[in-house]
Amino acid sequence: MICALASSVCFGAASVLQAMGARATTPGTGGGVDIALMWRVLRQWRYLAGLCADGLGFVLQIVALRTLPIYVVGAALAASLAVTAVIASRVLRVRLSRVEWTAVGVVCAGLALLALASGKEGHEEGPGWLPWALLASAFGVLLLGVVGGRLPAKPRALVLGLGAGFGFGVVEVAVRLIDGIDLADPVWYALLVGGGAAFVLLTSALQRGSVTTATAGAVLGETVGPAIIGVAWLGDTTREGLGWLAVTGFAIAVAGSLTLARFGEPPETEGRPTETGPTTRAGAAGPGAGGAGAGGAPGPTSGPGPGHDHGTGPDRGQDGS
């Protein structure tokens, strides 16, 4: 359990570091799958630091997945939402409304209920078609990125985040299925394609939308699906009589994520006056940002609702959102 919680801290910090690196780069094509964007952000040291944190978190996650049910690991990883929100509020100067803070807590609470409903870890190999289904799902993540990148600005961060979460979910299940090195096993290719696609989509989501919203979608996407697969085909079970608790947790997590999507809308214009002073342009050296372009002053927070910026920084206005 310690490895699972430590992994969530690494992933939460990585989301903010990657957002700082992604937003310091020139905006991409506006699509969800933007390979050129990946090449540009790899020149940002903050993004590279985020990748290192992701790598450490992934190693800790593998250890956790080999010793705990997927339900428990997923609920522990959900804590990365709280880590992301706290760090983003200080480093990126993101000002979260009470509704957003409540939504973060709701998502975490829903996923925690899923964890409470889980039983012992299963040791089944699953049906023979499951590895091929994972590989197809990995390519489906790429397609979702193309479609999601064409959506309006408001739901784009959530959809791209969900797509990234599905890709990471493919990785989670693949880790459970891998049994030695076999290049003929489709699980290995599902792991590589799903993980790579997830990183591309998450990078696009972090550059073009609310950090917390994108991360909420990613955590939800990588938690619920693998948990269901673990119960249905890998032998993970719910505790006796607590099946209803798992369903409740799922509904609460979805509701919280949708709330974050509603209040994660990007600003309509660049350089709007705010309560704390004028915003800075992308690339300007903001306090504590080192010129990352993500350290601009937050937008108005007089009340949650469509059209309000909840502290995502003016740099997003340059990509047309």
mmCIF file of N, CA and C in Angstrom, residues 51-102:
data_model
loop_
_atom_site.group_PDB
_atom_site.id
_atom_site.type_symbol
_atom_site.label_atom_id
_atom_site.label_comp_id
_atom_site.label_asym_id
_atom_site.label_seq_id
_atom_site.Cartn_x
_atom_site.Cartn_y
_atom_site.Cartn_z
ATOM 1 N N LEU A 51 8.496 13.641 -16.475
ATOM 2 C CA LEU A 51 8.646 12.280 -16.990
ATOM 3 C C LEU A 51 9.418 11.402 -16.005
ATOM 4 N N CYS A 52 10.437 11.974 -15.377
ATOM 5 C CA CYS A 52 11.190 11.214 -14.374
ATOM 6 C C CYS A 52 10.297 10.828 -13.202
ATOM 7 N N ALA A 53 9.457 11.794 -12.759
ATOM 8 C CA ALA A 53 8.529 11.491 -11.673
ATOM 9 C C ALA A 53 7.530 10.428 -12.100
ATOM 10 N N ASP A 54 7.080 10.501 -13.366
ATOM 11 C CA ASP A 54 6.174 9.469 -13.887
ATOM 12 C C ASP A 54 6.858 8.108 -13.903
ATOM 13 N N GLY A 55 8.126 8.096 -14.302
ATOM 14 C CA GLY A 55 8.862 6.827 -14.356
ATOM 15 C C GLY A 55 8.965 6.181 -12.989
ATOM 16 N N LEU A 56 9.300 6.995 -11.980
ATOM 17 C CA LEU A 56 9.386 6.467 -10.619
ATOM 18 C C LEU A 56 8.017 5.992 -10.146
ATOM 19 N N GLY A 57 6.988 6.784 -10.460
ATOM 20 C CA GLY A 57 5.637 6.387 -10.075
ATOM 21 C C GLY A 57 5.211 5.098 -10.741
ATOM 22 N N PHE A 58 5.631 4.914 -12.002
ATOM 23 C CA PHE A 58 5.259 3.700 -12.730
ATOM 24 C C PHE A 58 5.901 2.469 -12.104
ATOM 25 N N VAL A 59 7.159 2.588 -11.711
ATOM 26 C CA VAL A 59 7.833 1.467 -11.060
ATOM 27 C C VAL A 59 7.113 1.098 -9.758
ATOM 28 N N LEU A 60 6.777 2.114 -8.972
ATOM 29 C CA LEU A 60 6.055 1.862 -7.722
ATOM 30 C C LEU A 60 4.676 1.263 -7.992
ATOM 31 N N GLN A 61 4.053 1.702 -9.093
ATOM 32 C CA GLN A 61 2.737 1.175 -9.451
ATOM 33 C C GLN A 61 2.825 -0.298 -9.836
ATOM 34 N N ILE A 62 3.880 -0.680 -10.553
ATOM 35 C CA ILE A 62 4.049 -2.084 -10.927
ATOM 36 C C ILE A 62 4.153 -2.957 -9.684
ATOM 37 N N VAL A 63 4.942 -2.496 -8.717
ATOM 38 C CA VAL A 63 5.079 -3.252 -7.470
ATOM 39 C C VAL A 63 3.722 -3.399 -6.788
ATOM 40 N N ALA A 64 2.953 -2.298 -6.769
ATOM 41 C CA ALA A 64 1.641 -2.337 -6.120
ATOM 42 C C ALA A 64 0.676 -3.268 -6.856
ATOM 43 N N LEU A 65 0.694 -3.230 -8.201
ATOM 44 C CA LEU A 65 -0.211 -4.066 -8.979
ATOM 45 C C LEU A 65 0.107 -5.547 -8.836
ATOM 46 N N ARG A 66 1.358 -5.860 -8.523
ATOM 47 C CA ARG A 66 1.749 -7.255 -8.348
ATOM 48 C C ARG A 66 1.405 -7.794 -6.962
ATOM 49 N N THR A 67 1.015 -6.909 -6.056
ATOM 50 C CA THR A 67 0.757 -7.343 -4.683
ATOM 51 C C THR A 67 -0.638 -6.989 -4.167
ATOM 52 N N LEU A 68 -1.348 -6.105 -4.886
ATOM 53 C CA LEU A 68 -2.661 -5.646 -4.429
ATOM 54 C C LEU A 68 -3.685 -5.777 -5.549
ATOM 55 N N PRO A 69 -4.976 -5.861 -5.233
ATOM 56 C CA PRO A 69 -6.015 -5.835 -6.266
ATOM 57 C C PRO A 69 -5.989 -4.514 -7.021
ATOM 58 N N ILE A 70 -6.432 -4.542 -8.272
ATOM 59 C CA ILE A 70 -6.437 -3.327 -9.078
ATOM 60 C C ILE A 70 -7.316 -2.255 -8.437
ATOM 61 N N TYR A 71 -8.408 -2.686 -7.778
ATOM 62 C CA TYR A 71 -9.275 -1.730 -7.086
ATOM 63 C C TYR A 71 -8.484 -0.870 -6.101
ATOM 64 N N VAL A 72 -7.706 -1.514 -5.270
ATOM 65 C CA VAL A 72 -6.979 -0.806 -4.212
ATOM 66 C C VAL A 72 -5.935 0.128 -4.806
ATOM 67 N N VAL A 73 -5.208 -0.360 -5.798
ATOM 68 C CA VAL A 73 -4.182 0.472 -6.435
ATOM 69 C C VAL A 73 -4.821 1.688 -7.097
ATOM 70 N N GLY A 74 -5.948 1.468 -7.788
ATOM 71 C CA GLY A 74 -6.617 2.580 -8.447
ATOM 72 C C GLY A 74 -7.093 3.640 -7.471
ATOM 73 N N ALA A 75 -7.633 3.222 -6.351
ATOM 74 C CA ALA A 75 -8.102 4.191 -5.360
ATOM 75 C C ALA A 75 -6.937 4.981 -4.773
ATOM 76 N N ALA A 76 -5.802 4.309 -4.563
ATOM 77 C CA ALA A 76 -4.628 5.016 -4.042
ATOM 78 C C ALA A 76 -4.116 6.032 -5.063
ATOM 79 N N LEU A 77 -4.120 5.647 -6.343
ATOM 80 C CA LEU A 77 -3.665 6.568 -7.387
ATOM 81 C C LEU A 77 -4.595 7.764 -7.522
ATOM 82 N N ALA A 78 -5.857 7.607 -7.135
ATOM 83 C CA ALA A 78 -6.803 8.726 -7.213
ATOM 84 C C ALA A 78 -6.356 9.882 -6.332
ATOM 85 N N ALA A 79 -5.550 9.591 -5.315
ATOM 86 C CA ALA A 79 -5.047 10.649 -4.449
ATOM 87 C C ALA A 79 -4.144 11.620 -5.198
ATOM 88 N N SER A 80 -3.691 11.239 -6.405
ATOM 89 C CA SER A 80 -2.865 12.155 -7.193
ATOM 90 C C SER A 80 -3.643 13.413 -7.559
ATOM 91 N N LEU A 81 -4.981 13.320 -7.584
ATOM 92 C CA LEU A 81 -5.794 14.514 -7.834
ATOM 93 C C LEU A 81 -5.550 15.575 -6.766
ATOM 94 N N ALA A 82 -5.551 15.154 -5.518
ATOM 95 C CA ALA A 82 -5.320 16.102 -4.437
ATOM 96 C C ALA A 82 -3.908 16.671 -4.508
ATOM 97 N N VAL A 83 -2.937 15.822 -4.831
ATOM 98 C CA VAL A 83 -1.550 16.279 -4.962
ATOM 99 C C VAL A 83 -1.441 17.311 -6.075
ATOM 100 N N THR A 84 -2.066 17.013 -7.219
ATOM 101 C CA THR A 84 -2.032 17.943 -8.348
ATOM 102 C C THR A 84 -2.669 19.279 -7.981
ATOM 103 N N ALA A 85 -3.820 19.235 -7.324
ATOM 104 C CA ALA A 85 -4.530 20.471 -6.983
ATOM 105 C C ALA A 85 -3.711 21.339 -6.038
ATOM 106 N N VAL A 86 -3.109 20.722 -5.022
ATOM 107 C CA VAL A 86 -2.331 21.487 -4.045
ATOM 108 C C VAL A 86 -1.106 22.118 -4.702
ATOM 109 N N ILE A 87 -0.370 21.323 -5.486
ATOM 110 C CA ILE A 87 0.841 21.846 -6.123
ATOM 111 C C ILE A 87 0.488 22.893 -7.172
ATOM 112 N N ALA A 88 -0.557 22.641 -7.968
ATOM 113 C CA ALA A 88 -0.952 23.598 -9.011
ATOM 114 C C ALA A 88 -1.401 24.916 -8.410
ATOM 115 N N SER A 89 -2.055 24.875 -7.261
ATOM 116 C CA SER A 89 -2.530 26.108 -6.638
ATOM 117 C C SER A 89 -1.382 26.995 -6.181
ATOM 118 N N ARG A 90 -0.212 26.388 -5.938
ATOM 119 C CA ARG A 90 0.938 27.153 -5.479
ATOM 120 C C ARG A 90 1.919 27.454 -6.609
ATOM 121 N N VAL A 91 2.248 26.443 -7.382
ATOM 122 C CA VAL A 91 3.267 26.612 -8.416
ATOM 123 C C VAL A 91 2.703 27.300 -9.650
ATOM 124 N N LEU A 92 1.547 26.842 -10.139
ATOM 125 C CA LEU A 92 0.927 27.423 -11.327
ATOM 126 C C LEU A 92 0.001 28.585 -10.986
ATOM 127 N N ARG A 93 -0.114 28.899 -9.699
ATOM 128 C CA ARG A 93 -1.025 29.962 -9.238
ATOM 129 C C ARG A 93 -2.458 29.703 -9.698
ATOM 130 N N VAL A 94 -2.844 28.430 -9.701
ATOM 131 C CA VAL A 94 -4.224 28.060 -10.038
ATOM 132 C C VAL A 94 -5.110 28.333 -8.829
ATOM 133 N N ARG A 95 -6.180 29.085 -9.060
ATOM 134 C CA ARG A 95 -7.118 29.381 -7.974
ATOM 135 C C ARG A 95 -8.359 28.526 -8.181
ATOM 136 N N LEU A 96 -8.488 27.498 -7.383
ATOM 137 C CA LEU A 96 -9.632 26.596 -7.492
ATOM 138 C C LEU A 96 -10.798 27.123 -6.662
ATOM 139 N N SER A 97 -11.986 27.038 -7.237
ATOM 140 C CA SER A 97 -13.179 27.452 -6.510
ATOM 141 C C SER A 97 -13.556 26.384 -5.489
ATOM 142 N N ARG A 98 -14.498 26.726 -4.635
ATOM 143 C CA ARG A 98 -14.973 25.748 -3.651
ATOM 144 C C ARG A 98 -15.609 24.556 -4.341
ATOM 145 N N VAL A 99 -16.291 24.822 -5.469
ATOM 146 C CA VAL A 99 -16.923 23.726 -6.205
ATOM 147 C C VAL A 99 -15.859 22.767 -6.741
ATOM 148 N N GLU A 100 -14.768 23.311 -7.267
ATOM 149 C CA GLU A 100 -13.702 22.465 -7.794
ATOM 150 C C GLU A 100 -13.038 21.650 -6.693
ATOM 151 N N TRP A 101 -12.752 22.299 -5.576
ATOM 152 C CA TRP A 101 -12.173 21.548 -4.449
ATOM 153 C C TRP A 101 -13.122 20.446 -3.997
ATOM 154 N N THR A 102 -14.426 20.767 -3.941
ATOM 155 C CA THR A 102 -15.402 19.754 -3.555
ATOM 156 C C THR A 102 -15.445 18.620 -4.563
#
